[in-house]
mmCIF file of N, CA, C and O in Angstrom:
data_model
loop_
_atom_site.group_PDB
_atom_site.id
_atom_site.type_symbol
_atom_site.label_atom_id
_atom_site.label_comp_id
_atom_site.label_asym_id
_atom_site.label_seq_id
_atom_site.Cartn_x
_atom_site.Cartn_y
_atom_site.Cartn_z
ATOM 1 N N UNK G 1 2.314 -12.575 25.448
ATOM 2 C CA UNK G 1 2.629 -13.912 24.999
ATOM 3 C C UNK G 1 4.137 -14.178 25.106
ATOM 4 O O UNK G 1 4.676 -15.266 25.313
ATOM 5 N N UNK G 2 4.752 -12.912 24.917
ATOM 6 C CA UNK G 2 6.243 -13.182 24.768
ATOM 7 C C UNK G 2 6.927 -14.121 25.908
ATOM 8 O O UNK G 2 7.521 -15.195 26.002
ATOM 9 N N UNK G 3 6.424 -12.930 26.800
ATOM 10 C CA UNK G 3 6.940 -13.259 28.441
ATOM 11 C C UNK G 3 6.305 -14.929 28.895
ATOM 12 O O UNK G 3 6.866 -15.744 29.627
ATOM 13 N N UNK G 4 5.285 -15.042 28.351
ATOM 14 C CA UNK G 4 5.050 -16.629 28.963
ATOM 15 C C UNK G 4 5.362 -17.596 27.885
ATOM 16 O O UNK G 4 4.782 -18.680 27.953
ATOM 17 N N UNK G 5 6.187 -17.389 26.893
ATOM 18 C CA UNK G 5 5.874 -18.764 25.920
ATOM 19 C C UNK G 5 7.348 -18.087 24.946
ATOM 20 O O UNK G 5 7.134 -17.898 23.749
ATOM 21 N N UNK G 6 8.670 -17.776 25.453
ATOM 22 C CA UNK G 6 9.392 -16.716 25.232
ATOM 23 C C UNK G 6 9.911 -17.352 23.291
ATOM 24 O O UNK G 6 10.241 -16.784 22.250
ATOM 25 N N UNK G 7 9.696 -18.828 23.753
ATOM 26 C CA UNK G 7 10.001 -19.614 21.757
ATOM 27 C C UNK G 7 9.127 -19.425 20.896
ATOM 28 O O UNK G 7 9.400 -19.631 19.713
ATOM 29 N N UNK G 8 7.965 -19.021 21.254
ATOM 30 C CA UNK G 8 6.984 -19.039 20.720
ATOM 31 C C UNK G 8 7.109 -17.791 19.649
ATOM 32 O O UNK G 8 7.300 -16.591 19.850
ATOM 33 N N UNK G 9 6.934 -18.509 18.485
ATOM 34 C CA UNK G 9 7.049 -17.089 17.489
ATOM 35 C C UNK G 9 5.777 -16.393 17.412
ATOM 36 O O UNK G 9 4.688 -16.907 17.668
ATOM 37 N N UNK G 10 6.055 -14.710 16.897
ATOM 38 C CA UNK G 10 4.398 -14.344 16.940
ATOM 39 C C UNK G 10 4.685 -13.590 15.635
ATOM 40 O O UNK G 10 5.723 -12.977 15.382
ATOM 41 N N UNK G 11 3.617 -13.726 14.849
ATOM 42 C CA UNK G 11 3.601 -12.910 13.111
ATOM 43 C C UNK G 11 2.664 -11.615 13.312
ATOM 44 O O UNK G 11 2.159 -11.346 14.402
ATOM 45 N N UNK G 12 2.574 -11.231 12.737
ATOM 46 C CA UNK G 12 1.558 -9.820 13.143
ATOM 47 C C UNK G 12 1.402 -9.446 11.549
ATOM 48 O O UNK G 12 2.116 -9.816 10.617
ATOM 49 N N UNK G 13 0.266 -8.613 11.531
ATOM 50 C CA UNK G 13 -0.144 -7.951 10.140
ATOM 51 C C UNK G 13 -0.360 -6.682 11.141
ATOM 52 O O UNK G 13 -0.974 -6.612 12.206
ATOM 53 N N UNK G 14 0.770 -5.173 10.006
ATOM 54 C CA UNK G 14 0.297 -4.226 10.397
ATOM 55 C C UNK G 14 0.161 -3.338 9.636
ATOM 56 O O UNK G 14 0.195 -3.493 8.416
ATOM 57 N N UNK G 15 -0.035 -2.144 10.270
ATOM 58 C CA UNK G 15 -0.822 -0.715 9.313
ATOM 59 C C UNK G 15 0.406 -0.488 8.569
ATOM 60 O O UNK G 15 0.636 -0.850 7.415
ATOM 61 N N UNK G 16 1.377 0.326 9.571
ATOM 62 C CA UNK G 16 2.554 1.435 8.501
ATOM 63 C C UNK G 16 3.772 0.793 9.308
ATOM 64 O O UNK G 16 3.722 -0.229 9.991
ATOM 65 N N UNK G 17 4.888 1.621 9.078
ATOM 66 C CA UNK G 17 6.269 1.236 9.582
ATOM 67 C C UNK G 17 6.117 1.330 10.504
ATOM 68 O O UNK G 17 6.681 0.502 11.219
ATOM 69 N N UNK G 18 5.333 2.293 11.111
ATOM 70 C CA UNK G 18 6.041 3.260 12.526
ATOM 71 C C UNK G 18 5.237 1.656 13.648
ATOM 72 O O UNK G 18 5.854 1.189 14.606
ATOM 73 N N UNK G 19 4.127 1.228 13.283
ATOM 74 C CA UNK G 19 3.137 -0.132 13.787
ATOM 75 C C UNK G 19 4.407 -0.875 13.971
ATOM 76 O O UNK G 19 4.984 -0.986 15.052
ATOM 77 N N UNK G 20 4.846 -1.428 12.723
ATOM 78 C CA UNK G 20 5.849 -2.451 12.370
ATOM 79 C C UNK G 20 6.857 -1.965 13.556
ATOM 80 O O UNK G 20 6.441 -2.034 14.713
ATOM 81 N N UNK G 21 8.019 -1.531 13.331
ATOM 82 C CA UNK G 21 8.538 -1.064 14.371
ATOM 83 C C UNK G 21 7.972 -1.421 16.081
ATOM 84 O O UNK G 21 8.279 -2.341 16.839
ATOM 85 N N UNK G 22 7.219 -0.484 16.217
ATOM 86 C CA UNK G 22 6.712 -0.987 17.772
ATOM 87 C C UNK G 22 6.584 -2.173 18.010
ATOM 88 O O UNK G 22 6.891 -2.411 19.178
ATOM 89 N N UNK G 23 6.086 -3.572 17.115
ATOM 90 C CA UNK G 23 5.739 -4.352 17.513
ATOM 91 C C UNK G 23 6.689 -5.378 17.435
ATOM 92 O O UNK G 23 6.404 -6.302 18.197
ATOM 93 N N UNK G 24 7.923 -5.585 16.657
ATOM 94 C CA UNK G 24 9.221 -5.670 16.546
ATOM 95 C C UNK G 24 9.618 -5.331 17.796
ATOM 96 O O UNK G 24 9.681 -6.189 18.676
ATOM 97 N N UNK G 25 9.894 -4.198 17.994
ATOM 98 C CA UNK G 25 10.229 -3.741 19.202
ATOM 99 C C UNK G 25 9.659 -4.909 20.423
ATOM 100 O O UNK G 25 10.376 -5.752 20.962
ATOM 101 N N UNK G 26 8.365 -4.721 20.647
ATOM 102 C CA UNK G 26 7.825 -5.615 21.877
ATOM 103 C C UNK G 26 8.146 -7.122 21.579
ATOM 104 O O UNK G 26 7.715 -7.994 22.334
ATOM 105 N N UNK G 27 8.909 -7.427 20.468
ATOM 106 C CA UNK G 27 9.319 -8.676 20.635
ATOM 107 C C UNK G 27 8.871 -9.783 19.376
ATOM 108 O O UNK G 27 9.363 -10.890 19.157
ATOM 109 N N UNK G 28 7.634 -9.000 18.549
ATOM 110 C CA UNK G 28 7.217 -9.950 17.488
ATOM 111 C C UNK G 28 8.112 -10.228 16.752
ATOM 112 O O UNK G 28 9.101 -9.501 16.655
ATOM 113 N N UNK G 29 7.967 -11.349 16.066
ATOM 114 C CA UNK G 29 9.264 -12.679 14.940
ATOM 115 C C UNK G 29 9.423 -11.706 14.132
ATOM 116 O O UNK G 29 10.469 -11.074 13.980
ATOM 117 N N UNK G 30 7.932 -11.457 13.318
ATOM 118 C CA UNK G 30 7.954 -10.824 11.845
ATOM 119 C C UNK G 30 6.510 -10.511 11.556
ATOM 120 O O UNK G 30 5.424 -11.006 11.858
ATOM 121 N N UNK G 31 6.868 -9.656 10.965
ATOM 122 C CA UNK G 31 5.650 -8.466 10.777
ATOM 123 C C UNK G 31 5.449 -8.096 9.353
ATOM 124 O O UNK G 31 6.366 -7.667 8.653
ATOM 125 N N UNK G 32 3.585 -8.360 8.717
ATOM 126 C CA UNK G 32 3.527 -7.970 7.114
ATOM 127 C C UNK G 32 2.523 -6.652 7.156
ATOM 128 O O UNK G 32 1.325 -6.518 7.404
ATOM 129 N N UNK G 33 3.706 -5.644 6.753
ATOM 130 C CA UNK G 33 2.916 -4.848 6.297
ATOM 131 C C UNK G 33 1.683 -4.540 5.176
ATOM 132 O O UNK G 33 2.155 -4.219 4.085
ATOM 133 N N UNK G 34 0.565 -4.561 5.205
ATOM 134 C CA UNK G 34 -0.555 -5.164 4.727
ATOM 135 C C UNK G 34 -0.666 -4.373 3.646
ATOM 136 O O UNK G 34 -1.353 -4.892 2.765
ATOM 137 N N UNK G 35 -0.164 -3.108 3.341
ATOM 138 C CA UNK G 35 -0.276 -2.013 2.103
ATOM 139 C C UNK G 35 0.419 -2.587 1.114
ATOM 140 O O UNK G 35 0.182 -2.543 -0.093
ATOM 141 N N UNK G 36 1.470 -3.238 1.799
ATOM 142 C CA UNK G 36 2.498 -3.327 0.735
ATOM 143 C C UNK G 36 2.528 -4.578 -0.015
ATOM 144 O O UNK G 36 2.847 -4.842 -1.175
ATOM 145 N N UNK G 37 1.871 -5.667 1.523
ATOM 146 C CA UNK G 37 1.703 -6.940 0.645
ATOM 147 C C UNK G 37 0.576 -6.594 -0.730
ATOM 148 O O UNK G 37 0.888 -6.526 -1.919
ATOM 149 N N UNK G 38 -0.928 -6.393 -0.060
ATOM 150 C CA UNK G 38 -1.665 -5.236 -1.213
ATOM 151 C C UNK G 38 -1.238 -4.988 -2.787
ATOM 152 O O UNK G 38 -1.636 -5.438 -3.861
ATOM 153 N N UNK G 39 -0.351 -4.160 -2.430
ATOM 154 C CA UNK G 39 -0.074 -3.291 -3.836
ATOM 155 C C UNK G 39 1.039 -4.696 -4.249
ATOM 156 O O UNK G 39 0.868 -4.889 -5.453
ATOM 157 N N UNK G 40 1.811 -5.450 -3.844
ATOM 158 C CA UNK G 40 2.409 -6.724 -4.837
ATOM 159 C C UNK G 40 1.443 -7.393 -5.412
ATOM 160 O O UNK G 40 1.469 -7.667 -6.612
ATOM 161 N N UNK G 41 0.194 -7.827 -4.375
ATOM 162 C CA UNK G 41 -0.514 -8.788 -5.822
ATOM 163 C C UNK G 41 -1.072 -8.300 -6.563
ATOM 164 O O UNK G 41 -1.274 -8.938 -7.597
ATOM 165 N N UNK G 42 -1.748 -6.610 -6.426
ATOM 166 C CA UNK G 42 -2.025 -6.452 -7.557
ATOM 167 C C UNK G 42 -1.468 -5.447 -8.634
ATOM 168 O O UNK G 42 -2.105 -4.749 -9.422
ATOM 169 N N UNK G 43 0.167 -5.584 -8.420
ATOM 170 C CA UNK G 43 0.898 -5.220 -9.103
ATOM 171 C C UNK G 43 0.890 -6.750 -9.940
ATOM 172 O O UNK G 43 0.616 -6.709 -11.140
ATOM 173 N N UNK G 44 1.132 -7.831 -9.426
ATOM 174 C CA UNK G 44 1.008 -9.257 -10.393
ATOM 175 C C UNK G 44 0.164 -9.395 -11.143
ATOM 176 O O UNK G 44 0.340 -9.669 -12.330
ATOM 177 N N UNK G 45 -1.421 -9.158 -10.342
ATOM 178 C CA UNK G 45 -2.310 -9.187 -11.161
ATOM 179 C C UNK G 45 -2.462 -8.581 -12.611
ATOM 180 O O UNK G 45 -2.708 -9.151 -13.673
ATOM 181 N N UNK G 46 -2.206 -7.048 -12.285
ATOM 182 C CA UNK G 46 -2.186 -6.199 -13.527
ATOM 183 C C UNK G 46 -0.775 -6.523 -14.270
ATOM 184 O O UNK G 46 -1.240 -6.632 -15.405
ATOM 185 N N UNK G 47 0.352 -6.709 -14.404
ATOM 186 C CA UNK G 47 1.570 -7.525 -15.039
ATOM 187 C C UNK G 47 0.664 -8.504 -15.972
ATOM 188 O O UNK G 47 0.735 -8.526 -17.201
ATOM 189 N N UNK G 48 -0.082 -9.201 -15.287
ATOM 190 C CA UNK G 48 -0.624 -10.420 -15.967
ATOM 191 C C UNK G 48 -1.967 -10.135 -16.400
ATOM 192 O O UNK G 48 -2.654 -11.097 -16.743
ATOM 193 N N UNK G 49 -2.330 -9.281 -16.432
ATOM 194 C CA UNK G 49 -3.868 -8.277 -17.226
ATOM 195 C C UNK G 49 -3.440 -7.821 -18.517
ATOM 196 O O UNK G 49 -4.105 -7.864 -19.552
ATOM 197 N N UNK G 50 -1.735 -7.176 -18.307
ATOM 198 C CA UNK G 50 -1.905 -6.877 -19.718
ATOM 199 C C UNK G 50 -0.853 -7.618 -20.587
ATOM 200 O O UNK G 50 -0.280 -6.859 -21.369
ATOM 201 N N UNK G 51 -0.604 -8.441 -20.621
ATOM 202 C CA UNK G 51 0.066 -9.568 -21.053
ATOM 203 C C UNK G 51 1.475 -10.159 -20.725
ATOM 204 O O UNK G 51 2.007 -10.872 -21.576
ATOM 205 N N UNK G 52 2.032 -9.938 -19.688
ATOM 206 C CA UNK G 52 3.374 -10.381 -19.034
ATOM 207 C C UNK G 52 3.257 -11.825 -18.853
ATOM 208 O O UNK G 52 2.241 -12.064 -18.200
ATOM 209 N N UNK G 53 3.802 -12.723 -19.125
ATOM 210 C CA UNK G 53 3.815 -14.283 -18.829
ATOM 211 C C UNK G 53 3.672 -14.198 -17.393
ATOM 212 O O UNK G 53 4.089 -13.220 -16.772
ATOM 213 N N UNK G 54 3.025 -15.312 -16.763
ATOM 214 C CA UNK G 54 2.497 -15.316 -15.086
ATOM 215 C C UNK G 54 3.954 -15.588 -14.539
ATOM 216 O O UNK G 54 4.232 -15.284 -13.378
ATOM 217 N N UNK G 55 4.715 -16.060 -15.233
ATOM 218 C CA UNK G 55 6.024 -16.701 -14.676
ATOM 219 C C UNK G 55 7.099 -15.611 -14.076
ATOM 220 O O UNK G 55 7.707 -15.629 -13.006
ATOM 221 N N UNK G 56 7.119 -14.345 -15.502
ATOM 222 C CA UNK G 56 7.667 -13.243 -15.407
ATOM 223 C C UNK G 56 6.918 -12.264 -14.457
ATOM 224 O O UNK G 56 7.665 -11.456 -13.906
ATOM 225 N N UNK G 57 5.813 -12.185 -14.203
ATOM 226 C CA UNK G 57 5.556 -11.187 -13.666
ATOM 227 C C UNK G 57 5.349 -11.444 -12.018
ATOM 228 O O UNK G 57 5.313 -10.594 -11.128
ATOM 229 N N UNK G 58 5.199 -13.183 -11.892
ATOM 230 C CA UNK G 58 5.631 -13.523 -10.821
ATOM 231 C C UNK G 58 7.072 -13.366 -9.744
ATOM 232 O O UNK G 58 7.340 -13.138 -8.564
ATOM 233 N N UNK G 59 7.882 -13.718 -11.319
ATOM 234 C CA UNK G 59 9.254 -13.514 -10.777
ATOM 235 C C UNK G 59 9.963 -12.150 -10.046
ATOM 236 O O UNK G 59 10.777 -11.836 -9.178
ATOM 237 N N UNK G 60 8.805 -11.440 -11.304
ATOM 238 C CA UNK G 60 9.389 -9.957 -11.393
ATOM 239 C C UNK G 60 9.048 -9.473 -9.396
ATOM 240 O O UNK G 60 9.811 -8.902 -8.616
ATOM 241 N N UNK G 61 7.613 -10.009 -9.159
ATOM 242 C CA UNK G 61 6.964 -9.224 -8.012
ATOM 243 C C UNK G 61 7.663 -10.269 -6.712
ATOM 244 O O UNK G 61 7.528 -9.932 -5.535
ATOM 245 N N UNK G 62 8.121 -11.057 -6.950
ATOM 246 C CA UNK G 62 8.831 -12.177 -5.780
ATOM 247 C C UNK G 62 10.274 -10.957 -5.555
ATOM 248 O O UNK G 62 10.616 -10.530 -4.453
ATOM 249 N N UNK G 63 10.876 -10.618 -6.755
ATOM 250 C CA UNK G 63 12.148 -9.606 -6.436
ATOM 251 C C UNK G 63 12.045 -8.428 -5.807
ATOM 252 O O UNK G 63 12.914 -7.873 -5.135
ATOM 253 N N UNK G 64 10.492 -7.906 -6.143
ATOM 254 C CA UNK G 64 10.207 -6.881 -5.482
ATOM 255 C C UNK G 64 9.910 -7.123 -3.729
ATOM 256 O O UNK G 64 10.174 -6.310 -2.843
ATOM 257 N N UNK G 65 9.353 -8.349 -3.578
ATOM 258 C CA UNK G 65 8.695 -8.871 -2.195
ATOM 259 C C UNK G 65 10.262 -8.962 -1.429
ATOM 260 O O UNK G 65 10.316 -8.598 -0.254
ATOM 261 N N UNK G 66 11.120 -9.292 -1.889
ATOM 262 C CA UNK G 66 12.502 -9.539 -1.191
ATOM 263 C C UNK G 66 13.091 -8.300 -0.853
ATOM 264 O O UNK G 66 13.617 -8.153 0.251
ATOM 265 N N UNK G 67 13.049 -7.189 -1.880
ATOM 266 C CA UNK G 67 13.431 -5.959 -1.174
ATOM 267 C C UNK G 67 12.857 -5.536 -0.521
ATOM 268 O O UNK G 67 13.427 -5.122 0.489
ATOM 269 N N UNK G 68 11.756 -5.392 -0.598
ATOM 270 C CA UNK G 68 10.627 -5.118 0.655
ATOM 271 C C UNK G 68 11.141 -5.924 1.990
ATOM 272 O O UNK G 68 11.140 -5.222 3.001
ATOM 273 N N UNK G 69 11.391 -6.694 2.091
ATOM 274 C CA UNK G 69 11.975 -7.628 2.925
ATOM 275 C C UNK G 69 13.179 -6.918 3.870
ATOM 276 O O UNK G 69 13.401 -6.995 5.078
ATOM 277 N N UNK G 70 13.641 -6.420 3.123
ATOM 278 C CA UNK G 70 14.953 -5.665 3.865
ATOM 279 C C UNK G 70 14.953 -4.286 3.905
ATOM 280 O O UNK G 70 15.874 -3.476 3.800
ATOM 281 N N UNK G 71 13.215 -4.093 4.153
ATOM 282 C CA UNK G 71 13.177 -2.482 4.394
ATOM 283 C C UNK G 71 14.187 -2.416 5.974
ATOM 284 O O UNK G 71 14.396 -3.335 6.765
ATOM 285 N N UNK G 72 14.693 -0.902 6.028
ATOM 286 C CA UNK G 72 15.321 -0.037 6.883
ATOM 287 C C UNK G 72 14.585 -0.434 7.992
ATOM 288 O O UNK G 72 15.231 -1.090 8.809
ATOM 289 N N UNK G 73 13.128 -0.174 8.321
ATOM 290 C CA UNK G 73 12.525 -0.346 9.756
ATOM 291 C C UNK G 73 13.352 -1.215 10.462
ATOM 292 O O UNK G 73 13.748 -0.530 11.404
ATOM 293 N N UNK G 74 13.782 -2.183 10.546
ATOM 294 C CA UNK G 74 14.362 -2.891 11.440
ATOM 295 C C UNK G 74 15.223 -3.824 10.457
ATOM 296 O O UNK G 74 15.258 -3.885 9.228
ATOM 297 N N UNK G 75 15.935 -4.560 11.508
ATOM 298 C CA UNK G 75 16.698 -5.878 11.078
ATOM 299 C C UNK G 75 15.649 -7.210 10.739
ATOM 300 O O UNK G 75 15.818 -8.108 9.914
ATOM 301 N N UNK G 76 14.870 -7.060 11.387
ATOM 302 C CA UNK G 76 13.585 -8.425 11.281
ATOM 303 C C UNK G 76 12.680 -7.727 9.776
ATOM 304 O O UNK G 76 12.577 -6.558 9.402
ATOM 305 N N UNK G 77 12.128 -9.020 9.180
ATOM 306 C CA UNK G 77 11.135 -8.890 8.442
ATOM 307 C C UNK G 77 10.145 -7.996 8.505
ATOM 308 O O UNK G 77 9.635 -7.734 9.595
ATOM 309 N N UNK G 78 9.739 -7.412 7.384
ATOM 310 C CA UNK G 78 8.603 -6.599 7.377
ATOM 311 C C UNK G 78 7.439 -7.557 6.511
ATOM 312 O O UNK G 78 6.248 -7.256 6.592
ATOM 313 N N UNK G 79 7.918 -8.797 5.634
ATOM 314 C CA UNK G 79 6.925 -9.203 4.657
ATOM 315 C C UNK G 79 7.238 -10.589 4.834
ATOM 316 O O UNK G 79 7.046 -11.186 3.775
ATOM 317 N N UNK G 80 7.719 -11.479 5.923
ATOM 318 C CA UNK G 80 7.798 -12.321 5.961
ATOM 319 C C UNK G 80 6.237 -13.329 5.886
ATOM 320 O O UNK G 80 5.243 -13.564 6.573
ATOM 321 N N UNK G 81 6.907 -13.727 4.415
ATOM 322 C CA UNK G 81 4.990 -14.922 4.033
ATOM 323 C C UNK G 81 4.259 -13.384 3.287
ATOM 324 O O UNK G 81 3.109 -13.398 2.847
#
């Protein structure tokens, strides 16, 4: 897709880093690692199971989603969306 449509952004959902990486590599925008998105909501969920305000435990897992954001694998997104 790259090579024929080179503006064209492409998102990908993948397994682990080493996925992420390669596909970065071949040119994808941004890439969500699917474990990790995973374990944030139901790190929110349970925040808000055992009594954390939805607001706080939202906030709390949005800070976590941003460092995730600037994992090492690359300069591009790993959790973009």
């Amino acid at each position: 897709a790259r090579r024929d449509w080179p503006e064209l952004p492409i998102f990908a959902r993948v397994r682990d880093e080493a996925h992420a990486n390669a596909l970065l590599e071949a040119g994808a925008t941004s890439v969500i690692l699917e474990t990790r998105e995973a374990a944030l909501q139901l790190a929110e969920t349970v925040l808000i199971g055992v009594g954390m305000p939805e607001s706080v435990a939202r906030d709390l897992v949005a800070e976590r989603r941003m460092i995730a954001q600037a994992s090492p694998a690359s300069g591009k997104s790993l959790l973009a969306g």
